[in-house]
Short mmCIF file of C-alpha atoms and ligand atoms in Angstrom, two decimals:
data_model
loop_
_atom_site.label_atom_id
_atom_site.label_comp_id
_atom_site.label_asym_id
_atom_site.label_seq_id
_atom_site.Cartn_x
_atom_site.Cartn_y
_atom_site.Cartn_z
CA MET A 1 -1.74 -24.22 0.95
CA ILE A 2 1.49 -22.47 1.05
CA ILE A 3 4.91 -24.42 1.17
CA GLN A 4 7.63 -22.16 2.51
CA LEU A 5 10.97 -23.44 1.18
CA LYS A 6 14.17 -23.13 3.29
CA LYS A 7 16.59 -20.68 2.10
CA ASP A 8 19.22 -23.20 1.50
CA ILE A 9 17.03 -25.84 -0.29
CA GLN A 10 19.13 -28.07 -2.58
CA PRO A 11 18.29 -28.38 -6.20
CA ASN A 12 17.61 -32.13 -5.80
CA GLN A 13 15.41 -31.45 -2.75
CA ARG A 14 13.43 -28.88 -4.90
CA LEU A 15 13.16 -31.37 -7.65
CA ASP A 16 11.90 -34.11 -5.33
CA LEU A 17 9.24 -31.85 -3.93
CA GLU A 18 8.01 -30.71 -7.48
CA GLN A 19 7.84 -34.26 -8.56
CA GLY A 20 6.04 -35.24 -5.33
CA LEU A 21 3.40 -32.44 -5.97
CA ASN A 22 3.06 -33.58 -9.54
CA GLN A 23 2.39 -37.17 -8.25
CA LEU A 24 -0.14 -36.01 -5.93
CA LYS A 25 -1.78 -33.96 -8.70
CA ILE A 26 -1.34 -30.66 -6.78
CA GLU A 27 -0.86 -27.52 -8.99
CA PHE A 28 1.65 -25.10 -7.51
CA TYR A 29 2.87 -21.59 -8.45
CA PRO A 30 6.55 -20.77 -7.20
CA VAL A 31 6.77 -17.40 -5.80
CA VAL A 32 10.26 -15.85 -5.13
CA THR A 33 10.17 -12.64 -3.15
CA GLN A 34 12.72 -10.55 -1.58
CA MET A 35 12.07 -12.35 1.77
CA GLY A 36 11.79 -15.94 0.78
CA THR A 37 10.54 -18.58 -1.74
CA TYR A 38 7.01 -20.18 -1.67
CA PHE A 39 4.96 -22.68 -3.63
CA ILE A 40 1.34 -21.55 -3.59
CA CYS A 41 -0.81 -24.73 -4.22
CA THR A 42 -4.39 -24.70 -5.10
CA PRO A 43 -5.42 -28.34 -4.69
CA LYS A 44 -8.75 -29.23 -6.47
CA GLN A 45 -9.65 -31.62 -3.61
CA GLU A 46 -8.93 -32.35 0.12
CA PHE A 47 -5.79 -34.12 0.76
CA ASP A 48 -3.62 -34.99 3.73
CA ILE A 49 -1.23 -32.10 4.38
CA ARG A 50 1.19 -34.58 6.03
CA LYS A 51 2.10 -36.12 2.72
CA ILE A 52 3.83 -32.78 1.94
CA GLY A 53 5.58 -32.11 5.46
CA TYR A 54 8.17 -35.01 4.96
CA PHE A 55 9.87 -33.55 1.94
CA LYS A 56 13.27 -32.08 2.72
CA GLY A 57 14.16 -28.44 2.10
CA ILE A 58 10.64 -27.27 3.47
CA SER A 59 10.55 -24.88 6.32
CA ASP A 60 6.79 -24.79 6.76
CA VAL A 61 3.60 -25.87 5.26
CA HIS A 62 0.54 -23.74 5.94
CA ARG A 63 -3.01 -24.48 5.19
CA VAL A 64 -4.50 -21.37 3.70
CA THR A 65 -8.23 -22.00 2.55
CA GLY A 66 -9.88 -19.13 0.92
CA ASN A 67 -9.25 -16.86 -2.05
CA HIS A 68 -6.15 -15.01 -0.79
CA LYS A 69 -3.01 -16.81 -0.09
CA MET A 70 0.16 -14.57 0.40
CA VAL A 71 -1.74 -11.64 1.83
CA SER A 72 -3.66 -13.85 4.06
CA ASN A 73 -2.80 -13.91 7.92
CA LYS A 74 -3.64 -17.57 7.97
CA TRP A 75 -0.13 -18.36 7.07
CA LYS A 76 1.62 -15.25 8.36
CA VAL A 77 0.21 -14.67 11.80
CA GLU A 78 2.35 -11.54 12.96
CA ASN A 79 1.60 -8.17 11.21
CA THR A 80 3.80 -7.05 8.51
CA ILE A 81 5.90 -4.00 9.39
CA ILE A 82 7.08 -1.91 6.32
CA ASP A 83 10.55 -0.39 6.89
CA CYS A 84 10.97 2.76 4.71
CA GLY A 85 14.53 3.19 6.07
CA ASP A 86 16.03 5.53 8.75
CA GLY A 87 13.68 4.30 11.28
CA VAL A 88 10.29 5.03 9.40
CA LEU A 89 8.09 2.36 9.91
CA ILE A 90 4.49 1.57 8.93
CA GLY A 91 2.46 -0.97 10.70
CA ASP A 92 4.46 -1.03 14.08
CA ASN A 93 1.45 -0.11 15.99
CA ASN A 94 2.16 3.56 15.78
CA LEU A 95 0.10 5.74 13.43
CA ALA A 96 2.16 6.58 10.32
CA VAL A 97 1.01 9.84 9.05
CA MET A 98 1.80 10.74 5.30
CA ALA A 99 0.80 14.27 4.35
CA GLY A 100 1.43 16.80 1.56
CA PRO A 101 -0.21 18.26 -1.37
CA CYS A 102 -2.31 16.44 -3.95
CA SER A 103 0.08 17.70 -6.48
CA ILE A 104 3.79 18.81 -6.46
CA GLU A 105 3.66 22.22 -7.78
CA SER A 106 6.85 24.25 -6.96
CA GLU A 107 10.01 24.28 -4.82
CA GLU A 108 8.56 26.88 -2.49
CA GLN A 109 5.45 24.64 -2.00
CA ILE A 110 7.68 21.57 -1.26
CA ASN A 111 9.74 23.63 1.17
CA ASP A 112 6.73 25.05 2.99
CA THR A 113 5.28 21.46 3.23
CA VAL A 114 8.60 20.08 4.64
CA GLU A 115 8.63 22.66 7.34
CA SER A 116 4.98 21.96 8.47
CA LEU A 117 5.83 18.25 8.51
CA ILE A 118 8.97 18.64 10.47
CA LYS A 119 7.11 20.86 12.84
CA ASN A 120 4.74 17.96 13.61
CA GLY A 121 7.36 15.20 13.56
CA VAL A 122 5.91 13.66 10.43
CA ARG A 123 8.33 11.65 8.44
CA ILE A 124 6.67 10.83 5.00
CA MET A 125 5.53 13.42 2.46
CA ARG A 126 2.92 12.76 -0.22
CA GLY A 127 2.76 14.47 -3.61
CA GLY A 128 1.75 13.45 -6.91
CA VAL A 129 3.87 14.30 -10.11
CA TYR A 130 1.95 12.11 -12.30
CA LYS A 131 -1.71 12.80 -11.80
CA PRO A 132 -4.63 10.77 -13.05
CA ARG A 133 -7.33 13.44 -13.98
CA THR A 134 -10.82 12.96 -15.09
CA SER A 135 -10.52 15.66 -17.55
CA PRO A 136 -7.50 15.48 -19.99
CA TYR A 137 -7.36 19.28 -19.94
CA SER A 138 -6.63 19.57 -16.22
CA PHE A 139 -3.28 19.91 -14.65
CA ARG A 140 -1.36 16.45 -15.03
CA GLY A 141 1.57 17.03 -12.71
CA LEU A 142 5.20 18.19 -13.06
CA GLY A 143 6.52 14.61 -13.93
CA MET A 144 10.13 13.69 -13.30
CA GLU A 145 11.15 17.34 -12.95
CA GLY A 146 8.86 17.74 -10.18
CA LEU A 147 9.91 14.34 -8.50
CA LYS A 148 13.58 15.48 -8.61
CA MET A 149 12.54 18.71 -6.92
CA PHE A 150 10.60 16.78 -4.33
CA TYR A 151 13.47 14.44 -3.76
CA GLU A 152 16.01 17.34 -3.30
CA ALA A 153 14.02 18.92 -0.59
CA CYS A 154 13.00 15.78 1.41
CA ASN A 155 16.11 13.95 1.20
CA LYS A 156 18.17 16.83 2.95
CA ASN A 157 15.54 16.73 5.70
CA GLY A 158 15.12 13.09 6.31
CA ILE A 159 11.61 12.93 4.91
CA LYS A 160 10.45 9.97 2.89
CA ILE A 161 8.44 10.24 -0.28
CA ILE A 162 5.30 8.55 -1.50
CA THR A 163 4.15 9.40 -4.83
CA GLU A 164 1.81 7.86 -7.48
CA VAL A 165 3.13 5.65 -10.45
CA MET A 166 0.70 5.54 -13.22
CA GLU A 167 2.46 3.02 -15.70
CA SER A 168 5.07 0.44 -15.41
CA GLY A 169 7.34 2.38 -17.90
CA GLN A 170 7.85 5.10 -15.23
CA ILE A 171 9.05 2.90 -12.47
CA GLU A 172 12.73 2.73 -13.60
CA ASP A 173 13.17 6.42 -13.75
CA MET A 174 11.27 7.15 -10.58
CA MET A 175 12.89 4.45 -8.68
CA PRO A 176 15.86 6.51 -7.14
CA TYR A 177 13.65 9.40 -5.88
CA VAL A 178 10.69 7.33 -4.33
CA ASP A 179 10.46 5.61 -1.14
CA ILE A 180 6.81 4.34 -1.46
CA PHE A 181 5.01 3.89 -4.80
CA GLN A 182 1.40 4.56 -4.63
CA VAL A 183 -1.04 2.79 -6.89
CA GLY A 184 -4.08 5.03 -7.53
CA ALA A 185 -7.73 4.05 -7.21
CA ARG A 186 -7.97 4.10 -11.01
CA ASN A 187 -5.31 1.77 -11.45
CA ALA A 188 -6.10 -0.81 -8.81
CA GLN A 189 -6.74 -3.21 -11.34
CA ASN A 190 -3.90 -2.58 -13.63
CA PHE A 191 -2.45 -5.88 -13.43
CA ASN A 192 0.49 -5.27 -15.63
CA LEU A 193 1.44 -2.29 -13.30
CA LEU A 194 1.00 -4.35 -10.31
CA GLU A 195 3.21 -7.29 -11.66
CA ALA A 196 5.87 -4.73 -12.60
CA LEU A 197 5.84 -3.28 -8.98
CA GLY A 198 6.19 -6.93 -7.85
CA GLU A 199 9.61 -6.97 -9.36
CA ILE A 200 11.04 -4.00 -7.27
CA ASP A 201 12.29 -3.98 -3.66
CA LYS A 202 10.39 -0.95 -2.59
CA PRO A 203 7.21 -0.66 -0.62
CA VAL A 204 3.98 -0.23 -2.59
CA LEU A 205 0.86 1.48 -1.26
CA LEU A 206 -2.39 0.03 -3.07
CA LYS A 207 -5.34 2.22 -3.07
CA ARG A 208 -8.85 0.46 -3.15
CA GLY A 209 -10.35 0.89 -6.55
CA ILE A 210 -13.07 3.45 -7.09
CA SER A 211 -15.85 0.81 -7.11
CA GLY A 212 -13.42 -1.93 -5.72
CA THR A 213 -14.42 -4.29 -3.24
CA ILE A 214 -12.27 -5.50 -0.20
CA ASP A 215 -11.79 -8.70 -1.93
CA GLU A 216 -10.51 -7.11 -5.09
CA LEU A 217 -8.10 -4.88 -3.12
CA LEU A 218 -6.61 -8.14 -1.53
CA TYR A 219 -6.31 -9.74 -5.10
CA SER A 220 -4.44 -6.65 -6.21
CA ALA A 221 -2.05 -6.96 -3.38
CA GLU A 222 -1.77 -10.73 -4.17
CA TYR A 223 -0.77 -9.80 -7.63
CA VAL A 224 2.29 -7.61 -6.39
CA PHE A 225 3.10 -10.25 -3.87
CA LYS A 226 3.02 -13.08 -6.21
CA SER A 227 5.27 -11.24 -8.56
CA GLY A 228 7.96 -10.81 -5.78
CA ASN A 229 7.34 -7.94 -3.63
CA GLU A 230 6.19 -8.46 -0.13
CA LYS A 231 6.37 -4.78 1.03
CA LEU A 232 2.85 -3.79 0.51
CA ILE A 233 0.42 -1.38 2.39
CA LEU A 234 -3.31 -1.46 1.70
CA CYS A 235 -5.18 2.02 1.61
CA GLU A 236 -9.02 2.66 1.98
CA ARG A 237 -9.70 5.90 0.15
CA GLY A 238 -13.56 5.70 -0.44
CA ILE A 239 -15.60 4.04 -2.86
CA ARG A 240 -18.32 5.13 -5.16
CA THR A 241 -21.71 4.49 -4.00
CA PHE A 242 -25.33 5.98 -4.73
CA GLU A 243 -24.74 8.64 -2.06
CA SER A 244 -23.92 12.03 -3.62
CA ALA A 245 -23.68 14.51 -0.55
CA TYR A 246 -19.75 13.75 -0.50
CA ARG A 247 -17.04 12.89 -3.02
CA ASN A 248 -16.71 9.16 -1.98
CA THR A 249 -18.05 7.05 0.72
CA LEU A 250 -15.19 6.38 3.09
CA ASP A 251 -15.74 2.70 3.99
CA LEU A 252 -14.25 2.49 7.54
CA ASN A 253 -15.70 -1.08 7.87
CA ALA A 254 -12.82 -1.92 5.47
CA VAL A 255 -10.32 -1.31 8.16
CA PRO A 256 -11.23 -4.02 10.73
CA ILE A 257 -12.13 -6.46 7.94
CA LEU A 258 -8.82 -5.98 6.05
CA LYS A 259 -7.12 -6.48 9.33
CA GLU A 260 -8.94 -9.51 10.22
CA LYS A 261 -8.07 -11.11 6.76
CA SER A 262 -4.58 -9.77 6.05
CA HIS A 263 -1.27 -9.35 7.72
CA LEU A 264 -0.53 -6.14 5.81
CA PRO A 265 -0.76 -2.62 7.17
CA VAL A 266 -3.91 -0.71 6.49
CA VAL A 267 -3.83 3.02 5.85
CA VAL A 268 -6.88 5.47 5.26
CA ASP A 269 -7.02 8.35 3.11
CA PRO A 270 -9.94 10.53 4.52
CA SER A 271 -9.02 13.49 2.22
CA HIS A 272 -10.20 11.63 -0.91
CA GLY A 273 -12.53 9.48 1.34
CA ILE A 274 -14.99 12.40 2.05
CA GLY A 275 -13.64 15.09 -0.25
CA ILE A 276 -14.82 18.01 1.96
CA ARG A 277 -12.11 19.90 3.67
CA LYS A 278 -14.09 20.81 6.99
CA HIS A 279 -14.87 17.20 7.45
CA VAL A 280 -11.37 15.57 7.01
CA ILE A 281 -10.19 16.09 10.48
CA GLN A 282 -13.23 14.01 11.92
CA MET A 283 -12.74 11.37 9.50
CA ALA A 284 -8.94 11.06 10.08
CA LEU A 285 -9.75 10.88 13.93
CA ALA A 286 -12.22 8.10 13.18
CA SER A 287 -9.82 6.23 10.98
CA ALA A 288 -7.32 6.18 13.72
CA ALA A 289 -9.89 5.22 16.17
CA VAL A 290 -10.90 2.32 14.15
CA GLY A 291 -7.34 0.95 14.06
CA ALA A 292 -5.66 2.24 10.88
CA ASP A 293 -2.04 1.84 10.70
CA GLY A 294 -1.52 5.31 9.10
CA LEU A 295 -3.18 8.25 7.39
CA LEU A 296 -2.69 9.73 3.96
CA ILE A 297 -3.66 13.42 4.29
CA GLU A 298 -3.62 16.20 1.77
CA THR A 299 -2.17 19.52 3.00
CA HIS A 300 -1.27 22.75 1.40
CA LYS A 301 -0.16 26.33 2.74
CA THR A 302 -3.01 27.81 0.81
CA PRO A 303 -5.50 25.09 -0.04
CA GLU A 304 -7.85 27.49 -2.03
CA LYS A 305 -4.88 27.93 -4.42
CA ALA A 306 -3.80 24.37 -4.88
CA ALA A 307 -3.50 23.12 -8.42
CA THR A 308 -5.67 19.97 -7.57
CA ASP A 309 -8.04 18.80 -4.79
CA GLY A 310 -7.98 21.90 -2.88
CA GLN A 311 -11.42 21.44 -1.82
CA GLN A 312 -10.48 18.62 0.35
CA THR A 313 -6.95 19.70 1.33
CA LEU A 314 -6.22 20.88 5.02
CA SER A 315 -4.25 24.08 5.52
CA PHE A 316 -1.17 23.76 7.69
CA LYS A 317 -2.88 25.18 10.58
CA GLU A 318 -5.77 22.61 10.15
CA PHE A 319 -2.97 19.87 9.93
CA ASP A 320 -1.45 21.21 13.19
CA GLU A 321 -4.81 20.76 14.85
CA LEU A 322 -5.35 17.23 13.45
CA MET A 323 -1.88 16.24 14.78
CA LEU A 324 -2.68 17.62 18.19
CA LYS A 325 -6.05 15.89 18.10
CA LEU A 326 -4.34 12.60 17.10
CA LYS A 327 -2.13 12.79 20.10
CA GLN A 328 -5.03 13.33 22.40
CA LEU A 329 -6.80 10.45 20.85
CA LYS A 330 -3.94 8.22 21.37
CA THR A 331 -4.17 8.55 25.05
CA ILE A 332 -7.57 7.04 25.32
CA LEU A 333 -7.14 4.31 22.65
C1 PEP B 401 -4.19 11.03 -4.79
O1 PEP B 401 -3.73 10.52 -3.90
O2 PEP B 401 -3.96 12.22 -5.08
C2 PEP B 401 -5.14 10.33 -5.80
C3 PEP B 401 -5.31 10.66 -6.99
O3 PEP B 401 -5.79 9.35 -5.20
P1 PEP B 401 -6.96 8.23 -5.64
O4 PEP B 401 -6.04 7.39 -6.50
O5 PEP B 401 -7.32 7.59 -4.34
O6 PEP B 401 -7.99 9.05 -6.40
MN1 MN B 402 -5.87 14.12 -4.53
#
């Protein structure tokens, strides 16, 4: 059960409610976000919801059965739209494309990418400056220096930035330069990081864990929400299965299932999802066809020379082709 408090609830009304819940032996967790205040209740046994409804200072009481509460659409029926500022929206029924290199490499690379995005009307650029790498000897990203360069070029062109944050200690420094914080697959269950991202007022894109279930992805989102941040985007990026013909198994089933369970926008990353450049366009189109709210795509002027993930990165020409095909697809969806 979720009890939504009125914005102007009086301290004595809140106390009455808390005492009432205690008397009814209903455990509750107060949640304060940038949008409102809620009490999340996990009653051990069935009880009459009307016993709560008469308390003053409540705007709504929602019966939410099941494991997920705040991220569930059982209480929030309308879909969440993420506002990244300057008219850049995710989840508004248009496909939000976020594209750019796996890793930020140089000023020239950023400018080339910005040009390719502008040409295609894309408003969000991706690019990692802190890279989680399987081998500690691989390129790990340009860090804050790279992020500042990234910001410089994007800011003057009205392009928003999505980039990965790997640990809570990085958030504060990154904050002025980032529009959407990405939590990578390897950090999907880093609960300290998730809670720290709950304390900021910026959108967070959560990737599904490498072997994560849909349920676990929703729980990760619940962590951020419960810590105070409602601006969440879910991302399917493929999971590890016994199949070895491609990098990951892009689970497009997750899109309708997540959208059936949650009010949060769902984005697909077909680049990591299949990991093979020549198949990324098809899987991106399939993602759009299955109802994704957005796409996260790796692009590079010269993918074969990319510092990371070149094998799954589209050239700018291939990206143009994808954008054209997405437009054609939209006419029949
Ligand atoms: C990335 O987006 O470049 C990345 C590292 O993704 P993931 O966390 O899905 O592997
Ligand atoms: Mn990558």
